[in-house]
């Protein structure tokens, strides 16, 4: 479905990604694991068209999308729940959701998708008229996910969706991601809680200093000594 | 000096201030969203005034009928300017943006000088000297029409940002640019639209101002300064602030003309600016930076 081949990305002199290859098959959850600064967000942002890679290719369903601007990448069906949630704080919850549906692909299904989001997150329905900046962290994360769903993506890349949230809400967010996946969405998941993310992932990739250090099934990586030592603290 | 005269002058100031407000609104919208200060704002205003003067002189077109034409022309001008010239500078340092737009302003001013010469030009409609009398207070008809048109345009603009989907998308870009990219808003296109909407405001305001005062090439830079004073007094990036500041400066100019001498009308505005900068640097309705 998504295929990243030999991708390199630099910020000025600082190399963030070096010859990275990465693949997502239709309908699976892929966990992307790595320490702080390993390049996980850079990879997601490069796929999303928010950074320009120096080399390599990104292909989605057979179409090469390397270097496409972010609005075209979203339009083709790749959604993102970004690091730090990135809601529009002074806009209302409903306005945030409406803007998620500004993509041409999502116009026709807007009403249905809004229902779906409100069913998934009843809290957002309760607070639809409230400024997004007044929501709690957990509610903002629901809004970020809901807003992404309004764009009818086929693949969603989640960048640390549970960062800074209370443990009970972390469980809820991961449950939601599993449910979305069960409903047919393909998922790239970057998650602080490495054990949990590998447990629900079909495949996992380990990034180290901008290079792909390891890859395998979620279960294999969970049992790998190096992974256990470096990322699970075991 | 009777209370009637003061009231007459005050109302005249408020009416002119409404037109100023619309001009400042354009500057505020562009800065608030794109974070680029349009240093050619007043010069564009002068262009709009010349366009209105020309349409009146050449075709006898009443400024109110010229309004949509000039607004559309300035919209197209702003659109092309942003797309071709300003866009590559959006992420460049502020002083580079400053030089770029300053250059645009200089070109516009000197273009006007070449095309129209240095003498003042105005519009003399057949209702130019009409007025309404409310008791002893005399209200200028032309200024009233200009103010009403400015208020309608400003309301339309605020409505666009509040209710239209594209308006909301533009607000979203101002609110969180990363968020806008994340959900696939076409930020470049929205910036271009914003700049065009801001210059269209100037198109409307310029046409209306041409009904009230005469235009010279030198008026452009003066209006740029005036627009800055207004948005700084009102609060940079705040739309209500631009409106309030516009009316306030209109009134202060009128009062200065009455109390001191008309040629000193800017003095009171600048004094006001200095007081605001000292006491409340974020402007009257601006948000304190946190
Ligand atoms: N906008 C940026 N400018 C310069 N360097 C950056 C920028 N974003 C990230 N980096 C650097 O790139 C590397 C990878 O960062 P990032 O992709 O955010 O890692 P992760 O998400 O895995 O924590 C880090 O060394 C980081 O400091
Ligand atoms: Mg990150």
mmCIF file with all atom_site columns, N, CA and C in Angstrom, chain A residues 130-186:
data_model
loop_
_atom_site.group_PDB
_atom_site.id
_atom_site.type_symbol
_atom_site.label_atom_id
_atom_site.label_alt_id
_atom_site.label_comp_id
_atom_site.label_asym_id
_atom_site.label_entity_id
_atom_site.label_seq_id
_atom_site.pdbx_PDB_ins_code
_atom_site.Cartn_x
_atom_site.Cartn_y
_atom_site.Cartn_z
_atom_site.occupancy
_atom_site.B_iso_or_equiv
_atom_site.pdbx_formal_charge
_atom_site.auth_seq_id
_atom_site.auth_comp_id
_atom_site.auth_asym_id
_atom_site.auth_atom_id
_atom_site.pdbx_PDB_model_num
ATOM 1   N N  . UNK A 1 130 ? -17.526 24.471 21.706 1.00 0.00 ? 130 UNK A N  1
ATOM 2   C CA . UNK A 1 130 ? -16.464 24.993 22.561 1.00 0.00 ? 130 UNK A CA 1
ATOM 3   C C  . UNK A 1 130 ? -15.169 25.191 21.772 1.00 0.00 ? 130 UNK A C  1
ATOM 4   N N  . UNK A 1 131 ? -14.375 26.223 22.134 1.00 0.00 ? 131 UNK A N  1
ATOM 5   C CA . UNK A 1 131 ? -13.078 26.404 21.485 1.00 0.00 ? 131 UNK A CA 1
ATOM 6   C C  . UNK A 1 131 ? -12.182 25.213 21.805 1.00 0.00 ? 131 UNK A C  1
ATOM 7   N N  . UNK A 1 132 ? -11.482 24.707 20.798 1.00 0.00 ? 132 UNK A N  1
ATOM 8   C CA . UNK A 1 132 ? -10.665 23.507 20.977 1.00 0.00 ? 132 UNK A CA 1
ATOM 9   C C  . UNK A 1 132 ? -9.582  23.716 22.026 1.00 0.00 ? 132 UNK A C  1
ATOM 10  N N  . UNK A 1 133 ? -9.122  24.965 22.180 1.00 0.00 ? 133 UNK A N  1
ATOM 11  C CA . UNK A 1 133 ? -8.071  25.248 23.147 1.00 0.00 ? 133 UNK A CA 1
ATOM 12  C C  . UNK A 1 133 ? -8.503  25.032 24.591 1.00 0.00 ? 133 UNK A C  1
ATOM 13  N N  . UNK A 1 134 ? -9.820  24.981 24.821 1.00 0.00 ? 134 UNK A N  1
ATOM 14  C CA . UNK A 1 134 ? -10.297 24.803 26.190 1.00 0.00 ? 134 UNK A CA 1
ATOM 15  C C  . UNK A 1 134 ? -10.480 23.328 26.553 1.00 0.00 ? 134 UNK A C  1
ATOM 16  N N  . UNK A 1 135 ? -10.250 22.435 25.608 1.00 0.00 ? 135 UNK A N  1
ATOM 17  C CA . UNK A 1 135 ? -10.415 21.007 25.876 1.00 0.00 ? 135 UNK A CA 1
ATOM 18  C C  . UNK A 1 135 ? -9.233  20.462 26.672 1.00 0.00 ? 135 UNK A C  1
ATOM 19  N N  . UNK A 1 136 ? -9.452  19.355 27.354 1.00 0.00 ? 136 UNK A N  1
ATOM 20  C CA . UNK A 1 136 ? -8.355  18.670 28.042 1.00 0.00 ? 136 UNK A CA 1
ATOM 21  C C  . UNK A 1 136 ? -7.460  17.994 26.998 1.00 0.00 ? 136 UNK A C  1
ATOM 22  N N  . UNK A 1 137 ? -6.274  17.571 27.428 1.00 0.00 ? 137 UNK A N  1
ATOM 23  C CA . UNK A 1 137 ? -5.343  16.920 26.504 1.00 0.00 ? 137 UNK A CA 1
ATOM 24  C C  . UNK A 1 137 ? -5.964  15.708 25.822 1.00 0.00 ? 137 UNK A C  1
ATOM 25  N N  . UNK A 1 138 ? -6.661  14.888 26.608 1.00 0.00 ? 138 UNK A N  1
ATOM 26  C CA . UNK A 1 138 ? -7.279  13.686 26.047 1.00 0.00 ? 138 UNK A CA 1
ATOM 27  C C  . UNK A 1 138 ? -8.344  14.038 25.023 1.00 0.00 ? 138 UNK A C  1
ATOM 28  N N  . UNK A 1 139 ? -9.137  15.051 25.356 1.00 0.00 ? 139 UNK A N  1
ATOM 29  C CA . UNK A 1 139 ? -10.199 15.466 24.428 1.00 0.00 ? 139 UNK A CA 1
ATOM 30  C C  . UNK A 1 139 ? -9.593  16.050 23.150 1.00 0.00 ? 139 UNK A C  1
ATOM 31  N N  . UNK A 1 140 ? -8.496  16.783 23.306 1.00 0.00 ? 140 UNK A N  1
ATOM 32  C CA . UNK A 1 140 ? -7.836  17.331 22.111 1.00 0.00 ? 140 UNK A CA 1
ATOM 33  C C  . UNK A 1 140 ? -7.313  16.206 21.221 1.00 0.00 ? 140 UNK A C  1
ATOM 34  N N  . UNK A 1 141 ? -6.848  15.139 21.850 1.00 0.00 ? 141 UNK A N  1
ATOM 35  C CA . UNK A 1 141 ? -6.363  14.013 21.054 1.00 0.00 ? 141 UNK A CA 1
ATOM 36  C C  . UNK A 1 141 ? -7.523  13.357 20.305 1.00 0.00 ? 141 UNK A C  1
ATOM 37  N N  . UNK A 1 142 ? -8.669  13.229 20.989 1.00 0.00 ? 142 UNK A N  1
ATOM 38  C CA . UNK A 1 142 ? -9.860  12.700 20.305 1.00 0.00 ? 142 UNK A CA 1
ATOM 39  C C  . UNK A 1 142 ? -10.209 13.604 19.128 1.00 0.00 ? 142 UNK A C  1
ATOM 40  N N  . UNK A 1 143 ? -10.101 14.917 19.346 1.00 0.00 ? 143 UNK A N  1
ATOM 41  C CA . UNK A 1 143 ? -10.429 15.868 18.282 1.00 0.00 ? 143 UNK A CA 1
ATOM 42  C C  . UNK A 1 143 ? -9.456  15.709 17.108 1.00 0.00 ? 143 UNK A C  1
ATOM 43  N N  . UNK A 1 144 ? -8.171  15.542 17.424 1.00 0.00 ? 144 UNK A N  1
ATOM 44  C CA . UNK A 1 144 ? -7.178  15.381 16.359 1.00 0.00 ? 144 UNK A CA 1
ATOM 45  C C  . UNK A 1 144 ? -7.477  14.121 15.543 1.00 0.00 ? 144 UNK A C  1
ATOM 46  N N  . UNK A 1 145 ? -7.865  13.045 16.242 1.00 0.00 ? 145 UNK A N  1
ATOM 47  C CA . UNK A 1 145 ? -8.197  11.807 15.533 1.00 0.00 ? 145 UNK A CA 1
ATOM 48  C C  . UNK A 1 145 ? -9.482  11.999 14.728 1.00 0.00 ? 145 UNK A C  1
ATOM 49  N N  . UNK A 1 146 ? -10.475 12.602 15.365 1.00 0.00 ? 146 UNK A N  1
ATOM 50  C CA . UNK A 1 146 ? -11.755 12.841 14.685 1.00 0.00 ? 146 UNK A CA 1
ATOM 51  C C  . UNK A 1 146 ? -11.582 13.709 13.451 1.00 0.00 ? 146 UNK A C  1
ATOM 52  N N  . UNK A 1 147 ? -10.788 14.745 13.597 1.00 0.00 ? 147 UNK A N  1
ATOM 53  C CA . UNK A 1 147 ? -10.556 15.671 12.486 1.00 0.00 ? 147 UNK A CA 1
ATOM 54  C C  . UNK A 1 147 ? -9.892  14.946 11.315 1.00 0.00 ? 147 UNK A C  1
ATOM 55  N N  . UNK A 1 148 ? -8.983  14.047 11.651 1.00 0.00 ? 148 UNK A N  1
ATOM 56  C CA . UNK A 1 148 ? -8.310  13.258 10.616 1.00 0.00 ? 148 UNK A CA 1
ATOM 57  C C  . UNK A 1 148 ? -9.315  12.340 9.922  1.00 0.00 ? 148 UNK A C  1
ATOM 58  N N  . UNK A 1 149 ? -10.194 11.711 10.713 1.00 0.00 ? 149 UNK A N  1
ATOM 59  C CA . UNK A 1 149 ? -11.183 10.794 10.140 1.00 0.00 ? 149 UNK A CA 1
ATOM 60  C C  . UNK A 1 149 ? -12.143 11.528 9.204  1.00 0.00 ? 149 UNK A C  1
ATOM 61  N N  . UNK A 1 150 ? -12.400 12.801 9.480  1.00 0.00 ? 150 UNK A N  1
ATOM 62  C CA . UNK A 1 150 ? -13.292 13.597 8.634  1.00 0.00 ? 150 UNK A CA 1
ATOM 63  C C  . UNK A 1 150 ? -12.752 13.690 7.205  1.00 0.00 ? 150 UNK A C  1
ATOM 64  N N  . UNK A 1 151 ? -11.450 13.481 7.034  1.00 0.00 ? 151 UNK A N  1
ATOM 65  C CA . UNK A 1 151 ? -10.848 13.535 5.703  1.00 0.00 ? 151 UNK A CA 1
ATOM 66  C C  . UNK A 1 151 ? -10.912 12.196 4.972  1.00 0.00 ? 151 UNK A C  1
ATOM 67  N N  . UNK A 1 152 ? -11.593 11.212 5.558  1.00 0.00 ? 152 UNK A N  1
ATOM 68  C CA . UNK A 1 152 ? -11.746 9.872  4.963  1.00 0.00 ? 152 UNK A CA 1
ATOM 69  C C  . UNK A 1 152 ? -10.440 9.235  4.509  1.00 0.00 ? 152 UNK A C  1
ATOM 70  N N  . UNK A 1 153 ? -9.437  9.195  5.371  1.00 0.00 ? 153 UNK A N  1
ATOM 71  C CA . UNK A 1 153 ? -8.179  8.580  4.948  1.00 0.00 ? 153 UNK A CA 1
ATOM 72  C C  . UNK A 1 153 ? -8.291  7.061  4.887  1.00 0.00 ? 153 UNK A C  1
ATOM 73  N N  . UNK A 1 154 ? -7.377  6.461  4.122  1.00 0.00 ? 154 UNK A N  1
ATOM 74  C CA . UNK A 1 154 ? -7.296  4.994  4.078  1.00 0.00 ? 154 UNK A CA 1
ATOM 75  C C  . UNK A 1 154 ? -6.162  4.518  4.970  1.00 0.00 ? 154 UNK A C  1
ATOM 76  N N  . UNK A 1 155 ? -5.211  5.431  5.189  1.00 0.00 ? 155 UNK A N  1
ATOM 77  C CA . UNK A 1 155 ? -4.063  5.127  6.039  1.00 0.00 ? 155 UNK A CA 1
ATOM 78  C C  . UNK A 1 155 ? -3.892  6.304  6.993  1.00 0.00 ? 155 UNK A C  1
ATOM 79  N N  . UNK A 1 156 ? -3.735  6.005  8.275  1.00 0.00 ? 156 UNK A N  1
ATOM 80  C CA . UNK A 1 156 ? -3.471  7.096  9.222  1.00 0.00 ? 156 UNK A CA 1
ATOM 81  C C  . UNK A 1 156 ? -2.127  6.854  9.901  1.00 0.00 ? 156 UNK A C  1
ATOM 82  N N  . UNK A 1 157 ? -1.317  7.890  9.942  1.00 0.00 ? 157 UNK A N  1
ATOM 83  C CA . UNK A 1 157 ? -0.052  7.819  10.667 1.00 0.00 ? 157 UNK A CA 1
ATOM 84  C C  . UNK A 1 157 ? -0.237  8.547  12.001 1.00 0.00 ? 157 UNK A C  1
ATOM 85  N N  . UNK A 1 158 ? -0.099  7.802  13.094 1.00 0.00 ? 158 UNK A N  1
ATOM 86  C CA . UNK A 1 158 ? -0.246  8.386  14.429 1.00 0.00 ? 158 UNK A CA 1
ATOM 87  C C  . UNK A 1 158 ? 1.133   8.665  15.013 1.00 0.00 ? 158 UNK A C  1
ATOM 88  N N  . UNK A 1 159 ? 1.385   9.915  15.356 1.00 0.00 ? 159 UNK A N  1
ATOM 89  C CA . UNK A 1 159 ? 2.682   10.243 15.955 1.00 0.00 ? 159 UNK A CA 1
ATOM 90  C C  . UNK A 1 159 ? 2.503   10.529 17.448 1.00 0.00 ? 159 UNK A C  1
ATOM 91  N N  . UNK A 1 160 ? 2.889   9.564  18.272 1.00 0.00 ? 160 UNK A N  1
ATOM 92  C CA . UNK A 1 160 ? 2.797   9.665  19.725 1.00 0.00 ? 160 UNK A CA 1
ATOM 93  C C  . UNK A 1 160 ? 1.437   10.185 20.182 1.00 0.00 ? 160 UNK A C  1
ATOM 94  N N  . UNK A 1 161 ? 0.390   9.416  19.861 1.00 0.00 ? 161 UNK A N  1
ATOM 95  C CA . UNK A 1 161 ? -0.956  9.909  20.188 1.00 0.00 ? 161 UNK A CA 1
ATOM 96  C C  . UNK A 1 161 ? -1.237  9.956  21.684 1.00 0.00 ? 161 UNK A C  1
ATOM 97  N N  . UNK A 1 162 ? -0.475  9.226  22.494 1.00 0.00 ? 162 UNK A N  1
ATOM 98  C CA . UNK A 1 162 ? -0.821  9.207  23.913 1.00 0.00 ? 162 UNK A CA 1
ATOM 99  C C  . UNK A 1 162 ? 0.151   10.022 24.762 1.00 0.00 ? 162 UNK A C  1
ATOM 100 N N  . UNK A 1 163 ? 1.014   10.781 24.092 1.00 0.00 ? 163 UNK A N  1
ATOM 101 C CA . UNK A 1 163 ? 2.009   11.576 24.822 1.00 0.00 ? 163 UNK A CA 1
ATOM 102 C C  . UNK A 1 163 ? 1.318   12.563 25.766 1.00 0.00 ? 163 UNK A C  1
ATOM 103 N N  . UNK A 1 164 ? 1.687   12.494 27.036 1.00 0.00 ? 164 UNK A N  1
ATOM 104 C CA . UNK A 1 164 ? 1.166   13.451 28.008 1.00 0.00 ? 164 UNK A CA 1
ATOM 105 C C  . UNK A 1 164 ? -0.244  13.168 28.486 1.00 0.00 ? 164 UNK A C  1
ATOM 106 N N  . UNK A 1 165 ? -0.774  11.986 28.152 1.00 0.00 ? 165 UNK A N  1
ATOM 107 C CA . UNK A 1 165 ? -2.137  11.673 28.583 1.00 0.00 ? 165 UNK A CA 1
ATOM 108 C C  . UNK A 1 165 ? -2.127  10.735 29.786 1.00 0.00 ? 165 UNK A C  1
ATOM 109 N N  . UNK A 1 166 ? -3.202  10.778 30.557 1.00 0.00 ? 166 UNK A N  1
ATOM 110 C CA . UNK A 1 166 ? -3.332  9.890  31.712 1.00 0.00 ? 166 UNK A CA 1
ATOM 111 C C  . UNK A 1 166 ? -3.425  8.439  31.230 1.00 0.00 ? 166 UNK A C  1
ATOM 112 N N  . UNK A 1 167 ? -2.890  7.488  32.036 1.00 0.00 ? 167 UNK A N  1
ATOM 113 C CA . UNK A 1 167 ? -2.830  6.077  31.619 1.00 0.00 ? 167 UNK A CA 1
ATOM 114 C C  . UNK A 1 167 ? -4.174  5.514  31.151 1.00 0.00 ? 167 UNK A C  1
ATOM 115 N N  . UNK A 1 168 ? -5.255  5.865  31.804 1.00 0.00 ? 168 UNK A N  1
ATOM 116 C CA . UNK A 1 168 ? -6.551  5.325  31.375 1.00 0.00 ? 168 UNK A CA 1
ATOM 117 C C  . UNK A 1 168 ? -6.887  5.801  29.966 1.00 0.00 ? 168 UNK A C  1
ATOM 118 N N  . UNK A 1 169 ? -6.528  7.052  29.675 1.00 0.00 ? 169 UNK A N  1
ATOM 119 C CA . UNK A 1 169 ? -6.836  7.601  28.355 1.00 0.00 ? 169 UNK A CA 1
ATOM 120 C C  . UNK A 1 169 ? -5.926  6.988  27.298 1.00 0.00 ? 169 UNK A C  1
ATOM 121 N N  . UNK A 1 170 ? -4.687  6.668  27.683 1.00 0.00 ? 170 UNK A N  1
ATOM 122 C CA . UNK A 1 170 ? -3.784  5.984  26.764 1.00 0.00 ? 170 UNK A CA 1
ATOM 123 C C  . UNK A 1 170 ? -4.431  4.695  26.280 1.00 0.00 ? 170 UNK A C  1
ATOM 124 N N  . UNK A 1 171 ? -4.979  3.928  27.229 1.00 0.00 ? 171 UNK A N  1
ATOM 125 C CA . UNK A 1 171 ? -5.658  2.674  26.878 1.00 0.00 ? 171 UNK A CA 1
ATOM 126 C C  . UNK A 1 171 ? -6.788  2.937  25.881 1.00 0.00 ? 171 UNK A C  1
ATOM 127 N N  . UNK A 1 172 ? -7.532  3.999  26.153 1.00 0.00 ? 172 UNK A N  1
ATOM 128 C CA . UNK A 1 172 ? -8.679  4.325  25.320 1.00 0.00 ? 172 UNK A CA 1
ATOM 129 C C  . UNK A 1 172 ? -8.236  4.676  23.895 1.00 0.00 ? 172 UNK A C  1
ATOM 130 N N  . UNK A 1 173 ? -7.157  5.476  23.808 1.00 0.00 ? 173 UNK A N  1
ATOM 131 C CA . UNK A 1 173 ? -6.662  5.884  22.494 1.00 0.00 ? 173 UNK A CA 1
ATOM 132 C C  . UNK A 1 173 ? -6.214  4.652  21.707 1.00 0.00 ? 173 UNK A C  1
ATOM 133 N N  . UNK A 1 174 ? -5.492  3.752  22.369 1.00 0.00 ? 174 UNK A N  1
ATOM 134 C CA . UNK A 1 174 ? -5.026  2.559  21.663 1.00 0.00 ? 174 UNK A CA 1
ATOM 135 C C  . UNK A 1 174 ? -6.188  1.661  21.268 1.00 0.00 ? 174 UNK A C  1
ATOM 136 N N  . UNK A 1 175 ? -7.192  1.598  22.118 1.00 0.00 ? 175 UNK A N  1
ATOM 137 C CA . UNK A 1 175 ? -8.382  0.823  21.781 1.00 0.00 ? 175 UNK A CA 1
ATOM 138 C C  . UNK A 1 175 ? -9.049  1.383  20.528 1.00 0.00 ? 175 UNK A C  1
ATOM 139 N N  . UNK A 1 176 ? -9.116  2.717  20.480 1.00 0.00 ? 176 UNK A N  1
ATOM 140 C CA . UNK A 1 176 ? -9.714  3.378  19.315 1.00 0.00 ? 176 UNK A CA 1
ATOM 141 C C  . UNK A 1 176 ? -8.943  3.034  18.041 1.00 0.00 ? 176 UNK A C  1
ATOM 142 N N  . UNK A 1 177 ? -7.616  3.084  18.146 1.00 0.00 ? 177 UNK A N  1
ATOM 143 C CA . UNK A 1 177 ? -6.791  2.791  16.975 1.00 0.00 ? 177 UNK A CA 1
ATOM 144 C C  . UNK A 1 177 ? -7.038  1.355  16.498 1.00 0.00 ? 177 UNK A C  1
ATOM 145 N N  . UNK A 1 178 ? -7.126  0.434  17.444 1.00 0.00 ? 178 UNK A N  1
ATOM 146 C CA . UNK A 1 178 ? -7.401  -0.969 17.062 1.00 0.00 ? 178 UNK A CA 1
ATOM 147 C C  . UNK A 1 178 ? -8.739  -1.097 16.387 1.00 0.00 ? 178 UNK A C  1
ATOM 148 N N  . UNK A 1 179 ? -9.706  -0.378 16.940 1.00 0.00 ? 179 UNK A N  1
ATOM 149 C CA . UNK A 1 179 ? -11.053 -0.446 16.377 1.00 0.00 ? 179 UNK A CA 1
ATOM 150 C C  . UNK A 1 179 ? -11.081 0.111  14.954 1.00 0.00 ? 179 UNK A C  1
ATOM 151 N N  . UNK A 1 180 ? -10.387 1.237  14.748 1.00 0.00 ? 180 UNK A N  1
ATOM 152 C CA . UNK A 1 180 ? -10.334 1.836  13.415 1.00 0.00 ? 180 UNK A CA 1
ATOM 153 C C  . UNK A 1 180 ? -9.682  0.870  12.442 1.00 0.00 ? 180 UNK A C  1
ATOM 154 N N  . UNK A 1 181 ? -8.652  0.197  12.927 1.00 0.00 ? 181 UNK A N  1
ATOM 155 C CA . UNK A 1 181 ? -7.953  -0.782 12.090 1.00 0.00 ? 181 UNK A CA 1
ATOM 156 C C  . UNK A 1 181 ? -8.877  -1.953 11.738 1.00 0.00 ? 181 UNK A C  1
ATOM 157 N N  . UNK A 1 182 ? -9.646  -2.384 12.750 1.00 0.00 ? 182 UNK A N  1
ATOM 158 C CA . UNK A 1 182 ? -10.584 -3.479 12.509 1.00 0.00 ? 182 UNK A CA 1
ATOM 159 C C  . UNK A 1 182 ? -11.629 -3.070 11.472 1.00 0.00 ? 182 UNK A C  1
ATOM 160 N N  . UNK A 1 183 ? -11.951 -1.769 11.434 1.00 0.00 ? 183 UNK A N  1
ATOM 161 C CA . UNK A 1 183 ? -12.915 -1.269 10.454 1.00 0.00 ? 183 UNK A CA 1
ATOM 162 C C  . UNK A 1 183 ? -12.294 -1.067 9.073  1.00 0.00 ? 183 UNK A C  1
ATOM 163 N N  . UNK A 1 184 ? -10.998 -1.397 8.937  1.00 0.00 ? 184 UNK A N  1
ATOM 164 C CA . UNK A 1 184 ? -10.411 -1.377 7.603  1.00 0.00 ? 184 UNK A CA 1
ATOM 165 C C  . UNK A 1 184 ? -9.307  -0.358 7.374  1.00 0.00 ? 184 UNK A C  1
ATOM 166 N N  . UNK A 1 185 ? -9.042  0.500  8.371  1.00 0.00 ? 185 UNK A N  1
ATOM 167 C CA . UNK A 1 185 ? -7.988  1.501  8.188  1.00 0.00 ? 185 UNK A CA 1
ATOM 168 C C  . UNK A 1 185 ? -6.608  0.882  8.361  1.00 0.00 ? 185 UNK A C  1
ATOM 169 N N  . UNK A 1 186 ? -5.679  1.277  7.533  1.00 0.00 ? 186 UNK A N  1
ATOM 170 C CA . UNK A 1 186 ? -4.294  0.894  7.738  1.00 0.00 ? 186 UNK A CA 1
ATOM 171 C C  . UNK A 1 186 ? -3.655  1.940  8.654  1.00 0.00 ? 186 UNK A C  1
#
